mmCIF file of C-alpha atoms in Angstrom:
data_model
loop_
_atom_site.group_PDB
_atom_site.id
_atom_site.type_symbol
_atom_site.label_atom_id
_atom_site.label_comp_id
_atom_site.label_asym_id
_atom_site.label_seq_id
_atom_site.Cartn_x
_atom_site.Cartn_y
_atom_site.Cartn_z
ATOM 1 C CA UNK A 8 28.159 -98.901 -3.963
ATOM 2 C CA UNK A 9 31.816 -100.036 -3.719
ATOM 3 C CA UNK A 10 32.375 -103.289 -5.547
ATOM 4 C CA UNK A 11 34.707 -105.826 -4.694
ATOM 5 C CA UNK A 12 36.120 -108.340 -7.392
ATOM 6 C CA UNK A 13 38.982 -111.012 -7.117
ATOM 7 C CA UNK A 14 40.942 -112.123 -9.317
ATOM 8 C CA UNK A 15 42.959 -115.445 -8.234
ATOM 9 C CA UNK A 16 45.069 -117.036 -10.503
ATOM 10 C CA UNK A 17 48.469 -118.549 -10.272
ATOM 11 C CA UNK A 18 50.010 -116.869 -13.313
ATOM 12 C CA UNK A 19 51.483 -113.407 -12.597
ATOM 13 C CA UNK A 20 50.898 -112.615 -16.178
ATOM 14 C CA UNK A 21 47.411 -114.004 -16.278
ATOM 15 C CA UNK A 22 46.453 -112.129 -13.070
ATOM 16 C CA UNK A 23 47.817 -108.842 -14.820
ATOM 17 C CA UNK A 24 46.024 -108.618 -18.016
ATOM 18 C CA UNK A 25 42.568 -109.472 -15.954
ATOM 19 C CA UNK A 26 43.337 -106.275 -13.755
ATOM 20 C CA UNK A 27 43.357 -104.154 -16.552
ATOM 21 C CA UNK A 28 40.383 -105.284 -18.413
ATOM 22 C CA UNK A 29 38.603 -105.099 -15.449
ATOM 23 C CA UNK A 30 39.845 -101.566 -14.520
ATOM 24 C CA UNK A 31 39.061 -100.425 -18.091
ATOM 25 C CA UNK A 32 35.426 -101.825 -17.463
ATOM 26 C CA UNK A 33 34.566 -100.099 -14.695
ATOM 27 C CA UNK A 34 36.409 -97.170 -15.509
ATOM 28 C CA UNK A 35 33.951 -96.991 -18.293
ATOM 29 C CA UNK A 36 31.117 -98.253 -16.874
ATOM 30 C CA UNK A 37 31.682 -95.624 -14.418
ATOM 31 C CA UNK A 38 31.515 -97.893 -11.061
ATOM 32 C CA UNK A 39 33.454 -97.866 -8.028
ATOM 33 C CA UNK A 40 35.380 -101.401 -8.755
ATOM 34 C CA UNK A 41 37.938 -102.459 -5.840
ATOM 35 C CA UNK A 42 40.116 -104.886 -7.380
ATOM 36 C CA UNK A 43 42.935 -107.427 -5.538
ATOM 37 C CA UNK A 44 45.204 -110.195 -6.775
ATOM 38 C CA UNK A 45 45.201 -113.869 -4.926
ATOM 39 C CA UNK A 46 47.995 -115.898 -6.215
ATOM 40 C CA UNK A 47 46.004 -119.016 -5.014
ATOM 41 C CA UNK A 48 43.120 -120.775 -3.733
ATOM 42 C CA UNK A 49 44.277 -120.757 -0.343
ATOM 43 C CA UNK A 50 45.210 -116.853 -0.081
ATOM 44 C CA UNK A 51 41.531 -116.112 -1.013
ATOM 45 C CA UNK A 52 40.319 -118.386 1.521
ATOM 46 C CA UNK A 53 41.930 -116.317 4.256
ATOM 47 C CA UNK A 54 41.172 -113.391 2.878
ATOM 48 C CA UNK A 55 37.246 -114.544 2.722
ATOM 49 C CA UNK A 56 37.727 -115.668 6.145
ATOM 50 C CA UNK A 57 38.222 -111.850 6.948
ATOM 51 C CA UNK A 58 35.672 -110.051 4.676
ATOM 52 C CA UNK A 59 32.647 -111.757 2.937
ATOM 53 C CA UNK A 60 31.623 -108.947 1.300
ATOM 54 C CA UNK A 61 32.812 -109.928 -2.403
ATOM 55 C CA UNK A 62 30.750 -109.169 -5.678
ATOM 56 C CA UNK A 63 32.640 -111.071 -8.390
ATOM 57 C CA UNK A 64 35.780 -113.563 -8.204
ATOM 58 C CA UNK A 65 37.786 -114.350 -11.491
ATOM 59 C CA UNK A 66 38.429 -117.825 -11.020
ATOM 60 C CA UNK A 67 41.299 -119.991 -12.866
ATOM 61 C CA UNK A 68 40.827 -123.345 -12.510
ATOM 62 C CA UNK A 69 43.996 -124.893 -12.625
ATOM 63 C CA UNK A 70 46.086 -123.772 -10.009
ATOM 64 C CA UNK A 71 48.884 -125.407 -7.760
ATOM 65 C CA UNK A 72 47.285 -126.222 -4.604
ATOM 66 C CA UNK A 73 43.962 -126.162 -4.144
ATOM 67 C CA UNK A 74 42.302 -126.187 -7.588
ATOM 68 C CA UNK A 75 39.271 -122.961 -8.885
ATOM 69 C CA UNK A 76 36.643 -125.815 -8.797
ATOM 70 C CA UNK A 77 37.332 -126.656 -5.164
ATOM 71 C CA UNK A 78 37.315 -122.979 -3.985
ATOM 72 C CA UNK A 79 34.190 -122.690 -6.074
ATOM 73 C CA UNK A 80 32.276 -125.149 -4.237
ATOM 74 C CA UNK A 81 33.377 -123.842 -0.824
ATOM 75 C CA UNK A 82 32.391 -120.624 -1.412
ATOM 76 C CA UNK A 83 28.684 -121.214 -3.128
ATOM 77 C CA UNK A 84 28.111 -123.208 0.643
ATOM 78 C CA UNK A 85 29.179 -119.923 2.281
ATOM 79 C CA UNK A 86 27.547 -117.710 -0.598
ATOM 80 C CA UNK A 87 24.556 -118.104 -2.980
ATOM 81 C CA UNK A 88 25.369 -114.627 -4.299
ATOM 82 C CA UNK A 89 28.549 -114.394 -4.919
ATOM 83 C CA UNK A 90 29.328 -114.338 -8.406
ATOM 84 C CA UNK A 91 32.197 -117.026 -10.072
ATOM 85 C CA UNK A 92 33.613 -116.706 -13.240
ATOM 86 C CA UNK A 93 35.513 -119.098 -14.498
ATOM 87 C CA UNK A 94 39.095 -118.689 -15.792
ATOM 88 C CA UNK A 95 40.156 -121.925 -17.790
ATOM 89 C CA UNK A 96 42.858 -123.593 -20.557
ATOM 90 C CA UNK A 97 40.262 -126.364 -21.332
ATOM 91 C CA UNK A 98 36.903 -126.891 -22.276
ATOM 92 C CA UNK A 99 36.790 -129.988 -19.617
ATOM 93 C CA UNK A 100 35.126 -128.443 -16.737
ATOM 94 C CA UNK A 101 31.904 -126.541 -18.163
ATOM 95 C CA UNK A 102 30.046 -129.356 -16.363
ATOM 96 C CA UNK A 103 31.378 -128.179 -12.976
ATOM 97 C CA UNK A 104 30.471 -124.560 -13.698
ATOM 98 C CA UNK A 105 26.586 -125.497 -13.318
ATOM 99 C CA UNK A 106 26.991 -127.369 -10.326
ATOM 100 C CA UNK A 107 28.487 -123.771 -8.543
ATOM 101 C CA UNK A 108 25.806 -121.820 -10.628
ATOM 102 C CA UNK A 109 29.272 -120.050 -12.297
ATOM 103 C CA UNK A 110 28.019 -116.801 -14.414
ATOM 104 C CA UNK A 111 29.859 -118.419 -16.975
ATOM 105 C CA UNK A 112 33.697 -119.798 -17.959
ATOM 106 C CA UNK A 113 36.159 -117.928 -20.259
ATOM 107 C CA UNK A 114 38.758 -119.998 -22.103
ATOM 108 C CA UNK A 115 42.283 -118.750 -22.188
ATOM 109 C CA UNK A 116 43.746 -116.226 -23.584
ATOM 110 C CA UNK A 117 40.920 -114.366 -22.105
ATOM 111 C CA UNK A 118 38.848 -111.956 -25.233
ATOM 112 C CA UNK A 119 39.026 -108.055 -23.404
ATOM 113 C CA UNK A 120 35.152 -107.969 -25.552
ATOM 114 C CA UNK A 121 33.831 -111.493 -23.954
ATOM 115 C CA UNK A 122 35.101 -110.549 -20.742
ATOM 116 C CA UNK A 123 32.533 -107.447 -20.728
ATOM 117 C CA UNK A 124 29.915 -109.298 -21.655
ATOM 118 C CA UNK A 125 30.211 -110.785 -18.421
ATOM 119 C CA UNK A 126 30.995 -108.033 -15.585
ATOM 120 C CA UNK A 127 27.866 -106.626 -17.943
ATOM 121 C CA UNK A 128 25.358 -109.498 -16.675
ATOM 122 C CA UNK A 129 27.453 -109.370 -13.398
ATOM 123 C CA UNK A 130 26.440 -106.136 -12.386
ATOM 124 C CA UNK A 131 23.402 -106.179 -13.580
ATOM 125 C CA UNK A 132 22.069 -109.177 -11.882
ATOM 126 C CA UNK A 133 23.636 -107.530 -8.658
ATOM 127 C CA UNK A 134 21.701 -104.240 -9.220
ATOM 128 C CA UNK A 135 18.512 -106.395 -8.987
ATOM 129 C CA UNK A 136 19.362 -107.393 -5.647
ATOM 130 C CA UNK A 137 20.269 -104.280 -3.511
ATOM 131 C CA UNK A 138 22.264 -105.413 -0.258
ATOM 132 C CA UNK A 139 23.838 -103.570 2.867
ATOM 133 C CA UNK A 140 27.258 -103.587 3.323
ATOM 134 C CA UNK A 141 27.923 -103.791 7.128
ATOM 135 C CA UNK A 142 30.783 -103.894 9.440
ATOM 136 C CA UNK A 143 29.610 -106.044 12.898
ATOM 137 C CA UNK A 144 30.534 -105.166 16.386
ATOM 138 C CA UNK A 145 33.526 -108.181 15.610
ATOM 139 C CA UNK A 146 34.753 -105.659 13.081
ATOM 140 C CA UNK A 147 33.708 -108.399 10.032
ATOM 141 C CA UNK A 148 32.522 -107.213 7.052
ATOM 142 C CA UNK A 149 29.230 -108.873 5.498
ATOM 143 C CA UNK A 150 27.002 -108.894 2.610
ATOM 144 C CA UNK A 151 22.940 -108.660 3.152
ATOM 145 C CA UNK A 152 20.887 -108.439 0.470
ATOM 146 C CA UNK A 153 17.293 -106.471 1.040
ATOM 147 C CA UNK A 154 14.894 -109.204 0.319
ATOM 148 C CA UNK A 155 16.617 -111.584 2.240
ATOM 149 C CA UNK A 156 15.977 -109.231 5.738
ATOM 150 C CA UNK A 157 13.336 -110.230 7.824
ATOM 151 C CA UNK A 158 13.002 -107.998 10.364
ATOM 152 C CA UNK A 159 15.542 -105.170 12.260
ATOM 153 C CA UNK A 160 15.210 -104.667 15.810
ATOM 154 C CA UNK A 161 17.389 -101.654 17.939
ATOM 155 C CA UNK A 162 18.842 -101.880 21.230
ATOM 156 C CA UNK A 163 21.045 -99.411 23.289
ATOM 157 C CA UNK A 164 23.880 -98.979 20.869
ATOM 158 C CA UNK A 165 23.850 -101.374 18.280
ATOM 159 C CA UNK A 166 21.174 -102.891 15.586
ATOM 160 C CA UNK A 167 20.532 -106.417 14.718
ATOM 161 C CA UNK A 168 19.505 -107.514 11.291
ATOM 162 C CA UNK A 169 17.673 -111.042 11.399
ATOM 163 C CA UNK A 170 18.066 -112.802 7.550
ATOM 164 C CA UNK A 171 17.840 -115.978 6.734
ATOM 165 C CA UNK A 172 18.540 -117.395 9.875
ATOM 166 C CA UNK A 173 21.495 -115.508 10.995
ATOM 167 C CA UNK A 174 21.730 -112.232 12.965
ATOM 168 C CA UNK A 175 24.000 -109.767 12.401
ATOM 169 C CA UNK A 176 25.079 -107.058 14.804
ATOM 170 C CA UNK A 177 26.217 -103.174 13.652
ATOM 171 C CA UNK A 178 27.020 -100.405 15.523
ATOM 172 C CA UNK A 179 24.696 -97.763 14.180
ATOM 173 C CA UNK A 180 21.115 -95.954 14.624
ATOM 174 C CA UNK A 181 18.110 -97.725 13.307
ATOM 175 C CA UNK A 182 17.143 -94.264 11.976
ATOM 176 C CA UNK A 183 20.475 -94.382 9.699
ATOM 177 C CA UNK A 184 19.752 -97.753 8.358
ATOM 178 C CA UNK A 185 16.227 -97.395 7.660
ATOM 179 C CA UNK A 186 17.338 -94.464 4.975
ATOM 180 C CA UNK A 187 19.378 -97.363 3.276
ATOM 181 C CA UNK A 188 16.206 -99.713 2.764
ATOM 182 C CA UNK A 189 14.017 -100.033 -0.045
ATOM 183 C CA UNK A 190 10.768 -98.358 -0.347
ATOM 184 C CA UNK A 191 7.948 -100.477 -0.336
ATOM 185 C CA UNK A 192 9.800 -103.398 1.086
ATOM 186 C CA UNK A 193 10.208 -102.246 4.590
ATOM 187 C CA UNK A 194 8.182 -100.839 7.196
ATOM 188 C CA UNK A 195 8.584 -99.185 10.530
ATOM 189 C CA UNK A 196 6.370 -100.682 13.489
ATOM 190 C CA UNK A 197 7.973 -99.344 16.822
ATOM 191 C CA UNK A 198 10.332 -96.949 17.416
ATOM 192 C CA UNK A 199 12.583 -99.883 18.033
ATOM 193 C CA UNK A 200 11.671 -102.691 14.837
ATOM 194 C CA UNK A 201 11.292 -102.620 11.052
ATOM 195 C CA UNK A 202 9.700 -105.212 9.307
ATOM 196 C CA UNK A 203 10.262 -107.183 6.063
ATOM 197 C CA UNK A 204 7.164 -107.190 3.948
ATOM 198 C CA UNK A 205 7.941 -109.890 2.321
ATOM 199 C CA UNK A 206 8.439 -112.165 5.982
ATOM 200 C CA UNK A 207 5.116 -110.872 7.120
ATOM 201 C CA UNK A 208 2.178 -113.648 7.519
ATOM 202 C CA UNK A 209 -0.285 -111.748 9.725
ATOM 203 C CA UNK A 210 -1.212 -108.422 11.224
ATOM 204 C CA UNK A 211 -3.169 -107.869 14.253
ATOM 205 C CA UNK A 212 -3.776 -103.910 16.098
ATOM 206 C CA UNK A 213 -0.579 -104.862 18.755
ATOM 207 C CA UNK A 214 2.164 -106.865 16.101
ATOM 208 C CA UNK A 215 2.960 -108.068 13.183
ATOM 209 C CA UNK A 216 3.358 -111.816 12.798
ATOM 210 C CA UNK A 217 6.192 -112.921 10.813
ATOM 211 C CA UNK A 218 6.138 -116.699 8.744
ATOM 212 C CA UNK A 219 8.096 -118.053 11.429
ATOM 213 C CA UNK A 220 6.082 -117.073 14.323
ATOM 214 C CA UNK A 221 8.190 -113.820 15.301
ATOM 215 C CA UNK A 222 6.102 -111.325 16.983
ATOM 216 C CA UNK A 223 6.975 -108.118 15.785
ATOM 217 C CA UNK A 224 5.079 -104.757 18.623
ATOM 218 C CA UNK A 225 3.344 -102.109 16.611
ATOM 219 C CA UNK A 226 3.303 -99.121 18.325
ATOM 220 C CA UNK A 227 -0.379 -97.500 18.115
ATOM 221 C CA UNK A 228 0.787 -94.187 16.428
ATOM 222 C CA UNK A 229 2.373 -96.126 13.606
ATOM 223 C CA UNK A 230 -0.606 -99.330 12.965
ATOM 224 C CA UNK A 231 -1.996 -97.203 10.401
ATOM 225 C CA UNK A 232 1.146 -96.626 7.940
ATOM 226 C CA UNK A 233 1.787 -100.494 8.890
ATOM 227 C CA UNK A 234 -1.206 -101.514 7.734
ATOM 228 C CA UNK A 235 -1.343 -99.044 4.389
ATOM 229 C CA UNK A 236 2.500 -100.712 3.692
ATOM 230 C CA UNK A 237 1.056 -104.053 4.692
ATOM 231 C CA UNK A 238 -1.932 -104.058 1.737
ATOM 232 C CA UNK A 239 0.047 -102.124 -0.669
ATOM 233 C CA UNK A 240 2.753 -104.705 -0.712
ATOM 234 C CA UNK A 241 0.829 -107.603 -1.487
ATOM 235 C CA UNK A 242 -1.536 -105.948 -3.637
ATOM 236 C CA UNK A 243 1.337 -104.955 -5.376
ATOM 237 C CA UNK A 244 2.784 -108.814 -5.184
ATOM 238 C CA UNK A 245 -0.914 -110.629 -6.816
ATOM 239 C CA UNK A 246 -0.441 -107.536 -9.480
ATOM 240 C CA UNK A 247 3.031 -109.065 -10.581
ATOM 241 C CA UNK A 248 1.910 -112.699 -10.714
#
């Protein structure tokens, strides 16, 4: 699991040192970290534009242009996941650091020890929350975490993945991206869907009814694994209450 942090800040110097800690993090933390240097607001923006997949963004707040807090905002509207940490000279803007749901704010110069702490949390909040990484038939790459997945259904050549409200499309075999899905949270109805367990309301011998009315076909070889997931999942969910 490649991740992908940003670091944009407006000081060359600034921007430096924060690539090194971070490399020395991951280098001992022994994770795949892909690291890149915005000199502003606005270069990230275009760069997000591109690829939404980010884990982490180093944010300084003070910046010509387009200030951190600004940015901050328009990406939590885009992203609830993403995960902002705050860069910052002054103690002024803590305030604005809740209102983004910011992992946190580091004052300037920047402690290499405090700075763990939070790629720490970082990854382990993100480890919690298991997500695809997916290029769509537009070529854009996009971020979908597991539990957010309601249902996947195959066509000819390509797969869509229904979450949240949005569909996106990838050129692969449903085969290939059922290997990539949790156990326990998924299950296979029809050659051609998979079902969220956690999206499903009702089941019935022909489909699986989904909380927002989404028929999901059950194929009569596979209705009894679908209904063994369908019990063990929320027997397994009043357990945990």
């Amino acid at each position: 699991m490649l991740l992908k942090a940003a670091i944009c800040d407006d000081e060359p110097q600034q921007a430096g040192m924060l690539e090194k800690y971070v490399a020395e993090w991951a280098a001992n933390s022994g994770l795949p970290v892909q690291i890149k240097i915005f000199p502003s607001a606005e270069a990230f923006r275009f760069a997000w534009e591109e690829e939404k997949d980010w884990w982490l963004i180093l944010l300084d707040i003070q910046m010509q242009g387009e200030n951190g807090v600004s940015l901050a905002k328009y990406l939590r509207e885009m992203d609830e996941k993403l995960e902002i940490l705050f860069i910052t000279a002054l103690p002024d803007y803590i305030e604005e650091g809740y209102d983004v749901a910011a992992l946190h704010y580091l004052l300037k110069p920047v402690k290499k020890d405090k700075l763990f702490q939070c790629l720490d949390k970082a990854v382990k909040k993100d480890v919690k929350e298991s997500y695809l990484l997916l290029t769509t038939v537009e070529g854009e790459r996009v971020r979908v975490f597991q539990k957010d997945i309601s249902y996947i259904e195959a066509f000819a050549h390509t797969v869509q993945i229904h979450f949240k409200g949005e569909t996106a499309e990838v050129r692969c075999g449903i085969r290939a991206l059922e290997e990539q899905l949790e156990g326990g949270r998924f299950v296979r109805c029809h050659r051609s869907y998979i079902a969220g367990l956690g999206f499903a309301a009702r089941l019935k011998k022909t489909e699986l009814l989904l909380d927002d009315g989404t028929a999901i076909p059950i194929s009569r070889r596979l209705f009894p694994e679908v209904n063994r997931a369908f019990v063990s999942y929320y027997l397994r969910e009043e357990q945990e209450v």
